[in-house]
Amino acid sequence: MGKITGFLEFDRKVESYAPVEERVKNYHEFTLPLKEPELKEQGARCMDCGIPFCHSGCPLGNLIPDFNDAVYRGKWDKAAKILHSTNNFPEFTGRLCPAPCEEACVLGINEDPVTIENIEKNIVETAFKKGWIVAEPPATRTGKKVAVVGSGPAGLAAAQQLNRAGHLVTVFERDEKPGGLLRYGIPDFKMEKNVIDRRLKVLEEEGIVFKCGIHVGKDITGPELQDEFDAIVLSGGATVRRNLPIEGSDLNGVVQAMDFLPQNNRRVDGVKEFENEIMATGKDVIVIGGGDTGSDCIGTSIRHGAKSVSNFEIMPMGTVERPEGQPWPFWPMRLKTSTSHKEGAERFFSISTKKFLGDGNGNLKGLITSEVEWIREPGKAMVLKEVEGTEKEWKCELALLALGFTGSEMTVAEQLGVEADARTNIKASEQDYMTNVPGVFAAGDQRRGQSLIVWAISEGRQAAHHVDTYLMGESALPLKGEGDLPRV
């Protein structure tokens, strides 16, 4: 795999970025790609490691050493076929995945791991540029009709796989355009939306039908879908936001991240008017929540022209190196510093928001925090304890709540009689992805809870295999670890 001595000869090298002062003026992607000789060198770093733990680190089971070797040898068409054999949308994961494969890379035990994610992105972009990615509609149709509810990565993956099996697939999306959080959650500076549209064009040419602006559960009921379709895949995501139930949370200026970010994406897409416009311009902004969504709020607020941007995280500051108790090849909870963090935000850890302060007219003017510490008692879970005497008042006109999601919306599930767990994740086993209602399946965050884009695509692919088996008695669609017929 790669060059036998490549990992000894070449250092890890990743894409660079446009200067902060330039990139914050717009919402374009700002990565500066490596040149082809540099990418070949990065592919050459992939070791002949015997057991490629990157396979187990990747929820899709991508054949990583194989496409790295193809890139090293300049066989980009072969690399594209290998990559697409396990991943329907590498242009999404190559931009957005946190790359658990790299944390599981054998080279990463004592050196910097192979730049797997960046190689993946360049493979698919080369394939699009060369015209290798074209529609491949199925040769025959089964006549079976499948409804996919939700057009995020899980729904899109399930739809493409089921369409490849010859079924007639219709994807329902309540928003005005397909893509789910890819379109209305991820800022354009991380992934421009023409990347989604480019892939959707291929899916439509393959015969998948998209019906947007239709809210399943309201505009059309679950039982009505059952009457029309032979199988249903619920892939609507985990969209119930976590609130912060403290005094003042109803003030104008206390805003959910998933109201702020989708509105801005629509603004970038050309929408001019909003019933309740949310702008950070000229404001002291505090983003509460230290994950990827919080980071997206930071970058967006800076591009709005915020006066200041601060980021609160209730957990302690992580370490740059692997924490104790999280050895290779497991995913480590390291300190993550995103490109948005580097654009001008100040970060605060082990801090809890206690109260929002109003100006007397219903508007947010500030908030009060206290420092916290996490106490681990023997045999018990960690306990959060406030540090006495650390209360502080902060000036703030816009507080963005990026606290994650607690589960999925249950309207259509309840109409269908589908069971859910205590966290409102739809119950469907990994053995067949089917719910307690025959013919109704679930995949992605709506089944497993809030997770990564790479898990969503994996879930969609797995579910498609079992839907196909349910409809036809058997399936040639691959499961994880089996690959697919080579497709570009």
mmCIF file of N, CA and C in Angstrom, residues 324-437:
data_model
loop_
_atom_site.group_PDB
_atom_site.id
_atom_site.type_symbol
_atom_site.label_atom_id
_atom_site.label_comp_id
_atom_site.label_asym_id
_atom_site.label_seq_id
_atom_site.Cartn_x
_atom_site.Cartn_y
_atom_site.Cartn_z
ATOM 1 N N GLU A 324 -5.771 10.377 28.895
ATOM 2 C CA GLU A 324 -5.594 9.062 29.487
ATOM 3 C C GLU A 324 -6.937 8.335 29.481
ATOM 4 N N GLY A 325 -6.897 7.057 29.240
ATOM 5 C CA GLY A 325 -8.132 6.278 29.194
ATOM 6 C C GLY A 325 -8.779 6.242 27.825
ATOM 7 N N GLN A 326 -8.193 6.930 26.842
ATOM 8 C CA GLN A 326 -8.708 6.907 25.472
ATOM 9 C C GLN A 326 -7.563 6.571 24.519
ATOM 10 N N PRO A 327 -7.013 5.375 24.629
ATOM 11 C CA PRO A 327 -5.841 5.002 23.840
ATOM 12 C C PRO A 327 -6.185 4.775 22.365
ATOM 13 N N TRP A 328 -5.145 4.821 21.534
ATOM 14 C CA TRP A 328 -5.305 4.425 20.139
ATOM 15 C C TRP A 328 -5.840 2.994 20.111
ATOM 16 N N PRO A 329 -6.767 2.616 19.202
ATOM 17 C CA PRO A 329 -7.287 3.400 18.079
ATOM 18 C C PRO A 329 -8.642 4.062 18.362
ATOM 19 N N PHE A 330 -8.999 4.222 19.651
ATOM 20 C CA PHE A 330 -10.304 4.777 19.973
ATOM 21 C C PHE A 330 -10.353 6.282 19.703
ATOM 22 N N TRP A 331 -11.574 6.774 19.521
ATOM 23 C CA TRP A 331 -11.778 8.199 19.276
ATOM 24 C C TRP A 331 -11.454 8.977 20.549
ATOM 25 N N PRO A 332 -10.519 9.938 20.487
ATOM 26 C CA PRO A 332 -10.147 10.687 21.690
ATOM 27 C C PRO A 332 -10.912 12.013 21.791
ATOM 28 N N MET A 333 -11.239 12.409 23.002
ATOM 29 C CA MET A 333 -11.907 13.694 23.227
ATOM 30 C C MET A 333 -10.837 14.762 23.422
ATOM 31 N N ARG A 334 -10.205 15.131 22.330
ATOM 32 C CA ARG A 334 -9.154 16.144 22.373
ATOM 33 C C ARG A 334 -9.764 17.551 22.350
ATOM 34 N N LEU A 335 -8.928 18.545 22.624
ATOM 35 C CA LEU A 335 -9.306 19.932 22.396
ATOM 36 C C LEU A 335 -9.331 20.159 20.891
ATOM 37 N N LYS A 336 -10.458 20.611 20.380
ATOM 38 C CA LYS A 336 -10.598 20.877 18.951
ATOM 39 C C LYS A 336 -10.655 22.379 18.726
ATOM 40 N N THR A 337 -9.774 22.879 17.898
ATOM 41 C CA THR A 337 -9.772 24.292 17.532
ATOM 42 C C THR A 337 -10.071 24.393 16.045
ATOM 43 N N SER A 338 -11.252 24.910 15.728
ATOM 44 C CA SER A 338 -11.696 24.975 14.340
ATOM 45 C C SER A 338 -11.193 26.246 13.666
ATOM 46 N N THR A 339 -11.382 26.309 12.358
ATOM 47 C CA THR A 339 -11.018 27.523 11.629
ATOM 48 C C THR A 339 -11.825 28.719 12.120
ATOM 49 N N SER A 340 -13.074 28.489 12.521
ATOM 50 C CA SER A 340 -13.893 29.588 13.027
ATOM 51 C C SER A 340 -13.362 30.110 14.360
ATOM 52 N N HIS A 341 -12.903 29.213 15.220
ATOM 53 C CA HIS A 341 -12.311 29.654 16.484
ATOM 54 C C HIS A 341 -11.135 30.598 16.238
ATOM 55 N N LYS A 342 -10.394 30.336 15.174
ATOM 56 C CA LYS A 342 -9.201 31.122 14.883
ATOM 57 C C LYS A 342 -9.511 32.463 14.225
ATOM 58 N N GLU A 343 -10.780 32.691 13.939
ATOM 59 C CA GLU A 343 -11.143 33.934 13.239
ATOM 60 C C GLU A 343 -11.433 35.093 14.190
ATOM 61 N N GLY A 344 -11.352 34.844 15.501
ATOM 62 C CA GLY A 344 -11.506 35.966 16.411
ATOM 63 C C GLY A 344 -12.370 35.734 17.620
ATOM 64 N N ALA A 345 -12.711 34.488 17.932
ATOM 65 C CA ALA A 345 -13.539 34.205 19.107
ATOM 66 C C ALA A 345 -12.667 33.962 20.332
ATOM 67 N N GLU A 346 -13.189 34.333 21.499
ATOM 68 C CA GLU A 346 -12.531 34.029 22.760
ATOM 69 C C GLU A 346 -13.287 32.886 23.417
ATOM 70 N N ARG A 347 -12.572 31.860 23.861
ATOM 71 C CA ARG A 347 -13.199 30.654 24.390
ATOM 72 C C ARG A 347 -13.049 30.568 25.900
ATOM 73 N N PHE A 348 -14.115 30.086 26.542
ATOM 74 C CA PHE A 348 -14.117 29.932 27.991
ATOM 75 C C PHE A 348 -14.629 28.533 28.326
ATOM 76 N N PHE A 349 -13.909 27.838 29.203
ATOM 77 C CA PHE A 349 -14.246 26.468 29.560
ATOM 78 C C PHE A 349 -14.662 26.396 31.030
ATOM 79 N N SER A 350 -15.358 25.299 31.361
ATOM 80 C CA SER A 350 -15.838 25.086 32.734
ATOM 81 C C SER A 350 -16.646 26.288 33.213
ATOM 82 N N ILE A 351 -17.584 26.698 32.383
ATOM 83 C CA ILE A 351 -18.396 27.867 32.685
ATOM 84 C C ILE A 351 -19.863 27.535 32.420
ATOM 85 N N SER A 352 -20.745 27.958 33.318
ATOM 86 C CA SER A 352 -22.171 27.659 33.215
ATOM 87 C C SER A 352 -22.975 28.955 33.228
ATOM 88 N N THR A 353 -23.938 29.047 32.319
ATOM 89 C CA THR A 353 -24.805 30.224 32.259
ATOM 90 C C THR A 353 -25.960 30.035 33.236
ATOM 91 N N LYS A 354 -26.146 31.001 34.147
ATOM 92 C CA LYS A 354 -27.138 30.883 35.208
ATOM 93 C C LYS A 354 -28.395 31.704 34.948
ATOM 94 N N LYS A 355 -28.250 32.836 34.245
ATOM 95 C CA LYS A 355 -29.385 33.740 34.094
ATOM 96 C C LYS A 355 -29.154 34.694 32.925
ATOM 97 N N PHE A 356 -30.204 34.925 32.141
ATOM 98 C CA PHE A 356 -30.168 35.945 31.094
ATOM 99 C C PHE A 356 -30.763 37.237 31.656
ATOM 100 N N LEU A 357 -30.176 38.361 31.300
ATOM 101 C CA LEU A 357 -30.607 39.658 31.815
ATOM 102 C C LEU A 357 -31.282 40.469 30.724
ATOM 103 N N GLY A 358 -32.429 41.056 31.030
ATOM 104 C CA GLY A 358 -33.157 41.875 30.073
ATOM 105 C C GLY A 358 -32.957 43.356 30.296
ATOM 106 N N ASP A 359 -33.347 44.158 29.309
ATOM 107 C CA ASP A 359 -33.199 45.613 29.393
ATOM 108 C C ASP A 359 -34.473 46.315 29.852
ATOM 109 N N GLY A 360 -35.474 45.542 30.246
ATOM 110 C CA GLY A 360 -36.747 46.111 30.654
ATOM 111 C C GLY A 360 -37.762 46.212 29.537
ATOM 112 N N ASN A 361 -37.291 46.003 28.311
ATOM 113 C CA ASN A 361 -38.180 46.042 27.143
ATOM 114 C C ASN A 361 -38.260 44.691 26.437
ATOM 115 N N GLY A 362 -37.865 43.636 27.131
ATOM 116 C CA GLY A 362 -37.952 42.295 26.566
ATOM 117 C C GLY A 362 -36.755 41.882 25.744
ATOM 118 N N ASN A 363 -35.692 42.695 25.755
ATOM 119 C CA ASN A 363 -34.511 42.389 24.955
ATOM 120 C C ASN A 363 -33.346 41.964 25.838
ATOM 121 N N LEU A 364 -32.531 41.085 25.322
ATOM 122 C CA LEU A 364 -31.356 40.608 26.046
ATOM 123 C C LEU A 364 -30.296 41.706 26.113
ATOM 124 N N LYS A 365 -29.745 41.913 27.303
ATOM 125 C CA LYS A 365 -28.643 42.868 27.438
ATOM 126 C C LYS A 365 -27.396 42.242 28.068
ATOM 127 N N GLY A 366 -27.554 41.043 28.661
ATOM 128 C CA GLY A 366 -26.405 40.417 29.284
ATOM 129 C C GLY A 366 -26.766 39.080 29.896
ATOM 130 N N LEU A 367 -25.810 38.472 30.537
ATOM 131 C CA LEU A 367 -26.066 37.199 31.221
ATOM 132 C C LEU A 367 -25.101 37.034 32.380
ATOM 133 N N ILE A 368 -25.449 36.122 33.262
ATOM 134 C CA ILE A 368 -24.634 35.850 34.439
ATOM 135 C C ILE A 368 -24.150 34.403 34.384
ATOM 136 N N THR A 369 -22.883 34.221 34.672
ATOM 137 C CA THR A 369 -22.288 32.878 34.658
ATOM 138 C C THR A 369 -21.601 32.586 35.991
ATOM 139 N N SER A 370 -21.244 31.343 36.144
ATOM 140 C CA SER A 370 -20.361 30.951 37.242
ATOM 141 C C SER A 370 -19.420 29.878 36.716
ATOM 142 N N GLU A 371 -18.276 29.793 37.320
ATOM 143 C CA GLU A 371 -17.346 28.728 36.965
ATOM 144 C C GLU A 371 -17.813 27.430 37.628
ATOM 145 N N VAL A 372 -17.502 26.323 36.992
ATOM 146 C CA VAL A 372 -17.904 25.020 37.525
ATOM 147 C C VAL A 372 -16.717 24.075 37.504
ATOM 148 N N GLU A 373 -16.825 23.030 38.289
ATOM 149 C CA GLU A 373 -15.829 21.962 38.244
ATOM 150 C C GLU A 373 -16.550 20.624 38.242
ATOM 151 N N TRP A 374 -15.910 19.657 37.649
ATOM 152 C CA TRP A 374 -16.487 18.318 37.552
ATOM 153 C C TRP A 374 -15.797 17.421 38.574
ATOM 154 N N ILE A 375 -16.588 16.871 39.477
ATOM 155 C CA ILE A 375 -16.061 16.033 40.546
ATOM 156 C C ILE A 375 -16.375 14.570 40.244
ATOM 157 N N ARG A 376 -15.347 13.757 40.233
ATOM 158 C CA ARG A 376 -15.544 12.319 40.020
ATOM 159 C C ARG A 376 -15.443 11.592 41.361
ATOM 160 N N GLU A 377 -16.555 11.006 41.767
ATOM 161 C CA GLU A 377 -16.576 10.240 43.003
ATOM 162 C C GLU A 377 -16.438 8.758 42.671
ATOM 163 N N PRO A 378 -15.745 7.995 43.509
ATOM 164 C CA PRO A 378 -15.531 6.566 43.209
ATOM 165 C C PRO A 378 -16.847 5.831 42.965
ATOM 166 N N GLY A 379 -16.906 5.147 41.827
ATOM 167 C CA GLY A 379 -18.076 4.345 41.506
ATOM 168 C C GLY A 379 -19.273 5.132 41.029
ATOM 169 N N LYS A 380 -19.120 6.448 40.828
ATOM 170 C CA LYS A 380 -20.234 7.277 40.398
ATOM 171 C C LYS A 380 -19.860 8.075 39.164
ATOM 172 N N ALA A 381 -20.892 8.577 38.481
ATOM 173 C CA ALA A 381 -20.653 9.442 37.337
ATOM 174 C C ALA A 381 -20.121 10.787 37.823
ATOM 175 N N MET A 382 -19.485 11.536 36.927
ATOM 176 C CA MET A 382 -18.965 12.849 37.286
ATOM 177 C C MET A 382 -20.115 13.786 37.650
ATOM 178 N N VAL A 383 -19.881 14.593 38.679
ATOM 179 C CA VAL A 383 -20.901 15.508 39.188
ATOM 180 C C VAL A 383 -20.451 16.943 38.954
ATOM 181 N N LEU A 384 -21.383 17.774 38.472
ATOM 182 C CA LEU A 384 -21.096 19.184 38.219
ATOM 183 C C LEU A 384 -21.286 19.986 39.507
ATOM 184 N N LYS A 385 -20.285 20.784 39.855
ATOM 185 C CA LYS A 385 -20.357 21.583 41.075
ATOM 186 C C LYS A 385 -19.961 23.022 40.765
ATOM 187 N N GLU A 386 -20.808 23.961 41.210
ATOM 188 C CA GLU A 386 -20.514 25.372 41.011
ATOM 189 C C GLU A 386 -19.408 25.823 41.961
ATOM 190 N N VAL A 387 -18.504 26.648 41.449
ATOM 191 C CA VAL A 387 -17.408 27.178 42.255
ATOM 192 C C VAL A 387 -17.895 28.472 42.907
ATOM 193 N N GLU A 388 -17.958 28.474 44.209
ATOM 194 C CA GLU A 388 -18.466 29.637 44.940
ATOM 195 C C GLU A 388 -17.614 30.880 44.681
ATOM 196 N N GLY A 389 -18.330 32.016 44.594
ATOM 197 C CA GLY A 389 -17.639 33.294 44.450
ATOM 198 C C GLY A 389 -17.139 33.591 43.057
ATOM 199 N N THR A 390 -17.632 32.847 42.039
ATOM 200 C CA THR A 390 -17.131 33.052 40.669
ATOM 201 C C THR A 390 -18.182 33.651 39.740
ATOM 202 N N GLU A 391 -19.298 34.130 40.290
ATOM 203 C CA GLU A 391 -20.329 34.724 39.429
ATOM 204 C C GLU A 391 -19.775 35.935 38.678
ATOM 205 N N LYS A 392 -20.215 36.059 37.426
ATOM 206 C CA LYS A 392 -19.732 37.163 36.598
ATOM 207 C C LYS A 392 -20.846 37.591 35.652
ATOM 208 N N GLU A 393 -20.954 38.899 35.437
ATOM 209 C CA GLU A 393 -21.937 39.425 34.487
ATOM 210 C C GLU A 393 -21.240 39.774 33.177
ATOM 211 N N TRP A 394 -21.885 39.377 32.087
ATOM 212 C CA TRP A 394 -21.329 39.598 30.748
ATOM 213 C C TRP A 394 -22.284 40.462 29.936
ATOM 214 N N LYS A 395 -21.749 41.347 29.127
ATOM 215 C CA LYS A 395 -22.550 42.126 28.184
ATOM 216 C C LYS A 395 -22.853 41.243 26.976
ATOM 217 N N CYS A 396 -24.106 41.193 26.568
ATOM 218 C CA CYS A 396 -24.486 40.289 25.479
ATOM 219 C C CYS A 396 -25.841 40.705 24.916
ATOM 220 N N GLU A 397 -25.886 40.935 23.601
ATOM 221 C CA GLU A 397 -27.155 41.246 22.942
ATOM 222 C C GLU A 397 -27.681 40.078 22.105
ATOM 223 N N LEU A 398 -26.832 39.088 21.887
ATOM 224 C CA LEU A 398 -27.255 37.901 21.138
ATOM 225 C C LEU A 398 -26.592 36.673 21.752
ATOM 226 N N ALA A 399 -27.407 35.787 22.323
ATOM 227 C CA ALA A 399 -26.913 34.519 22.879
ATOM 228 C C ALA A 399 -27.410 33.393 21.989
ATOM 229 N N LEU A 400 -26.482 32.634 21.443
ATOM 230 C CA LEU A 400 -26.819 31.549 20.526
ATOM 231 C C LEU A 400 -26.659 30.213 21.258
ATOM 232 N N LEU A 401 -27.741 29.445 21.312
ATOM 233 C CA LEU A 401 -27.750 28.182 22.046
ATOM 234 C C LEU A 401 -27.396 27.039 21.104
ATOM 235 N N ALA A 402 -26.190 26.517 21.252
ATOM 236 C CA ALA A 402 -25.710 25.403 20.437
ATOM 237 C C ALA A 402 -25.481 24.215 21.357
ATOM 238 N N LEU A 403 -26.565 23.680 21.876
ATOM 239 C CA LEU A 403 -26.516 22.685 22.943
ATOM 240 C C LEU A 403 -26.851 21.279 22.473
ATOM 241 N N GLY A 404 -26.904 21.076 21.162
ATOM 242 C CA GLY A 404 -27.181 19.749 20.642
ATOM 243 C C GLY A 404 -28.669 19.461 20.547
ATOM 244 N N PHE A 405 -28.976 18.197 20.313
ATOM 245 C CA PHE A 405 -30.348 17.757 20.070
ATOM 246 C C PHE A 405 -30.702 16.624 21.031
ATOM 247 N N THR A 406 -31.962 16.558 21.393
ATOM 248 C CA THR A 406 -32.391 15.561 22.378
ATOM 249 C C THR A 406 -33.137 14.387 21.763
ATOM 250 N N GLY A 407 -33.462 14.436 20.490
ATOM 251 C CA GLY A 407 -34.190 13.334 19.864
ATOM 252 C C GLY A 407 -34.872 13.785 18.601
ATOM 253 N N SER A 408 -35.787 12.976 18.105
ATOM 254 C CA SER A 408 -36.456 13.266 16.842
ATOM 255 C C SER A 408 -37.909 13.672 17.074
ATOM 256 N N GLU A 409 -38.447 14.392 16.106
ATOM 257 C CA GLU A 409 -39.861 14.743 16.140
ATOM 258 C C GLU A 409 -40.680 13.489 15.851
ATOM 259 N N MET A 410 -41.768 13.312 16.591
ATOM 260 C CA MET A 410 -42.440 12.015 16.604
ATOM 261 C C MET A 410 -43.802 11.996 15.911
ATOM 262 N N THR A 411 -44.190 13.082 15.243
ATOM 263 C CA THR A 411 -45.544 13.139 14.681
ATOM 264 C C THR A 411 -45.837 11.970 13.753
ATOM 265 N N VAL A 412 -44.999 11.782 12.736
ATOM 266 C CA VAL A 412 -45.273 10.718 11.760
ATOM 267 C C VAL A 412 -45.088 9.347 12.405
ATOM 268 N N ALA A 413 -44.123 9.216 13.315
ATOM 269 C CA ALA A 413 -43.915 7.932 13.993
ATOM 270 C C ALA A 413 -45.151 7.546 14.797
ATOM 271 N N GLU A 414 -45.722 8.522 15.485
ATOM 272 C CA GLU A 414 -46.928 8.246 16.264
ATOM 273 C C GLU A 414 -48.101 7.889 15.356
ATOM 274 N N GLN A 415 -48.208 8.543 14.214
ATOM 275 C CA GLN A 415 -49.277 8.211 13.274
ATOM 276 C C GLN A 415 -49.152 6.781 12.768
ATOM 277 N N LEU A 416 -47.916 6.321 12.638
ATOM 278 C CA LEU A 416 -47.676 4.971 12.129
ATOM 279 C C LEU A 416 -47.699 3.918 13.242
ATOM 280 N N GLY A 417 -47.687 4.364 14.492
ATOM 281 C CA GLY A 417 -47.645 3.416 15.602
ATOM 282 C C GLY A 417 -46.262 2.870 15.858
ATOM 283 N N VAL A 418 -45.230 3.636 15.461
ATOM 284 C CA VAL A 418 -43.847 3.202 15.625
ATOM 285 C C VAL A 418 -43.373 3.478 17.045
ATOM 286 N N GLU A 419 -42.669 2.532 17.642
ATOM 287 C CA GLU A 419 -42.170 2.684 19.001
ATOM 288 C C GLU A 419 -40.864 3.478 19.014
ATOM 289 N N ALA A 420 -40.678 4.209 20.132
ATOM 290 C CA ALA A 420 -39.457 4.977 20.314
ATOM 291 C C ALA A 420 -38.883 4.680 21.694
ATOM 292 N N ASP A 421 -37.589 5.007 21.873
ATOM 293 C CA ASP A 421 -36.991 4.811 23.191
ATOM 294 C C ASP A 421 -37.201 6.065 24.036
ATOM 295 N N ALA A 422 -36.595 6.083 25.216
ATOM 296 C CA ALA A 422 -36.803 7.193 26.150
ATOM 297 C C ALA A 422 -36.277 8.513 25.602
ATOM 298 N N ARG A 423 -35.348 8.457 24.641
ATOM 299 C CA ARG A 423 -34.769 9.674 24.059
ATOM 300 C C ARG A 423 -35.455 10.041 22.745
ATOM 301 N N THR A 424 -36.588 9.438 22.466
ATOM 302 C CA THR A 424 -37.360 9.617 21.223
ATOM 303 C C THR A 424 -36.550 9.265 19.977
ATOM 304 N N ASN A 425 -35.603 8.349 20.118
ATOM 305 C CA ASN A 425 -35.016 7.715 18.935
ATOM 306 C C ASN A 425 -35.944 6.577 18.538
ATOM 307 N N ILE A 426 -36.184 6.443 17.248
ATOM 308 C CA ILE A 426 -37.079 5.383 16.790
ATOM 309 C C ILE A 426 -36.404 4.021 16.985
ATOM 310 N N LYS A 427 -37.136 3.101 17.572
ATOM 311 C CA LYS A 427 -36.605 1.763 17.813
ATOM 312 C C LYS A 427 -36.563 0.967 16.516
ATOM 313 N N ALA A 428 -35.368 0.597 16.130
ATOM 314 C CA ALA A 428 -35.165 -0.259 14.956
ATOM 315 C C ALA A 428 -33.797 -0.908 15.141
ATOM 316 N N SER A 429 -33.751 -2.206 15.137
ATOM 317 C CA SER A 429 -32.509 -2.905 15.459
ATOM 318 C C SER A 429 -31.517 -2.820 14.310
ATOM 319 N N GLU A 430 -30.227 -2.987 14.646
ATOM 320 C CA GLU A 430 -29.195 -2.998 13.618
ATOM 321 C C GLU A 430 -29.246 -4.270 12.787
ATOM 322 N N GLN A 431 -30.025 -5.251 13.228
ATOM 323 C CA GLN A 431 -30.129 -6.493 12.454
ATOM 324 C C GLN A 431 -30.914 -6.293 11.164
ATOM 325 N N ASP A 432 -31.963 -5.461 11.215
ATOM 326 C CA ASP A 432 -32.734 -5.266 9.981
ATOM 327 C C ASP A 432 -33.264 -3.848 9.804
ATOM 328 N N TYR A 433 -32.993 -2.951 10.748
ATOM 329 C CA TYR A 433 -33.392 -1.543 10.666
ATOM 330 C C TYR A 433 -34.903 -1.342 10.562
ATOM 331 N N MET A 434 -35.673 -2.397 10.776
ATOM 332 C CA MET A 434 -37.128 -2.282 10.713
ATOM 333 C C MET A 434 -37.682 -1.979 12.097
ATOM 334 N N THR A 435 -38.701 -1.136 12.126
ATOM 335 C CA THR A 435 -39.382 -0.803 13.370
ATOM 336 C C THR A 435 -40.340 -1.929 13.741
ATOM 337 N N ASN A 436 -41.139 -1.697 14.764
ATOM 338 C CA ASN A 436 -42.150 -2.685 15.152
ATOM 339 C C ASN A 436 -43.297 -2.765 14.151
ATOM 340 N N VAL A 437 -43.332 -1.825 13.197
ATOM 341 C CA VAL A 437 -44.372 -1.821 12.160
ATOM 342 C C VAL A 437 -43.775 -2.396 10.882
#
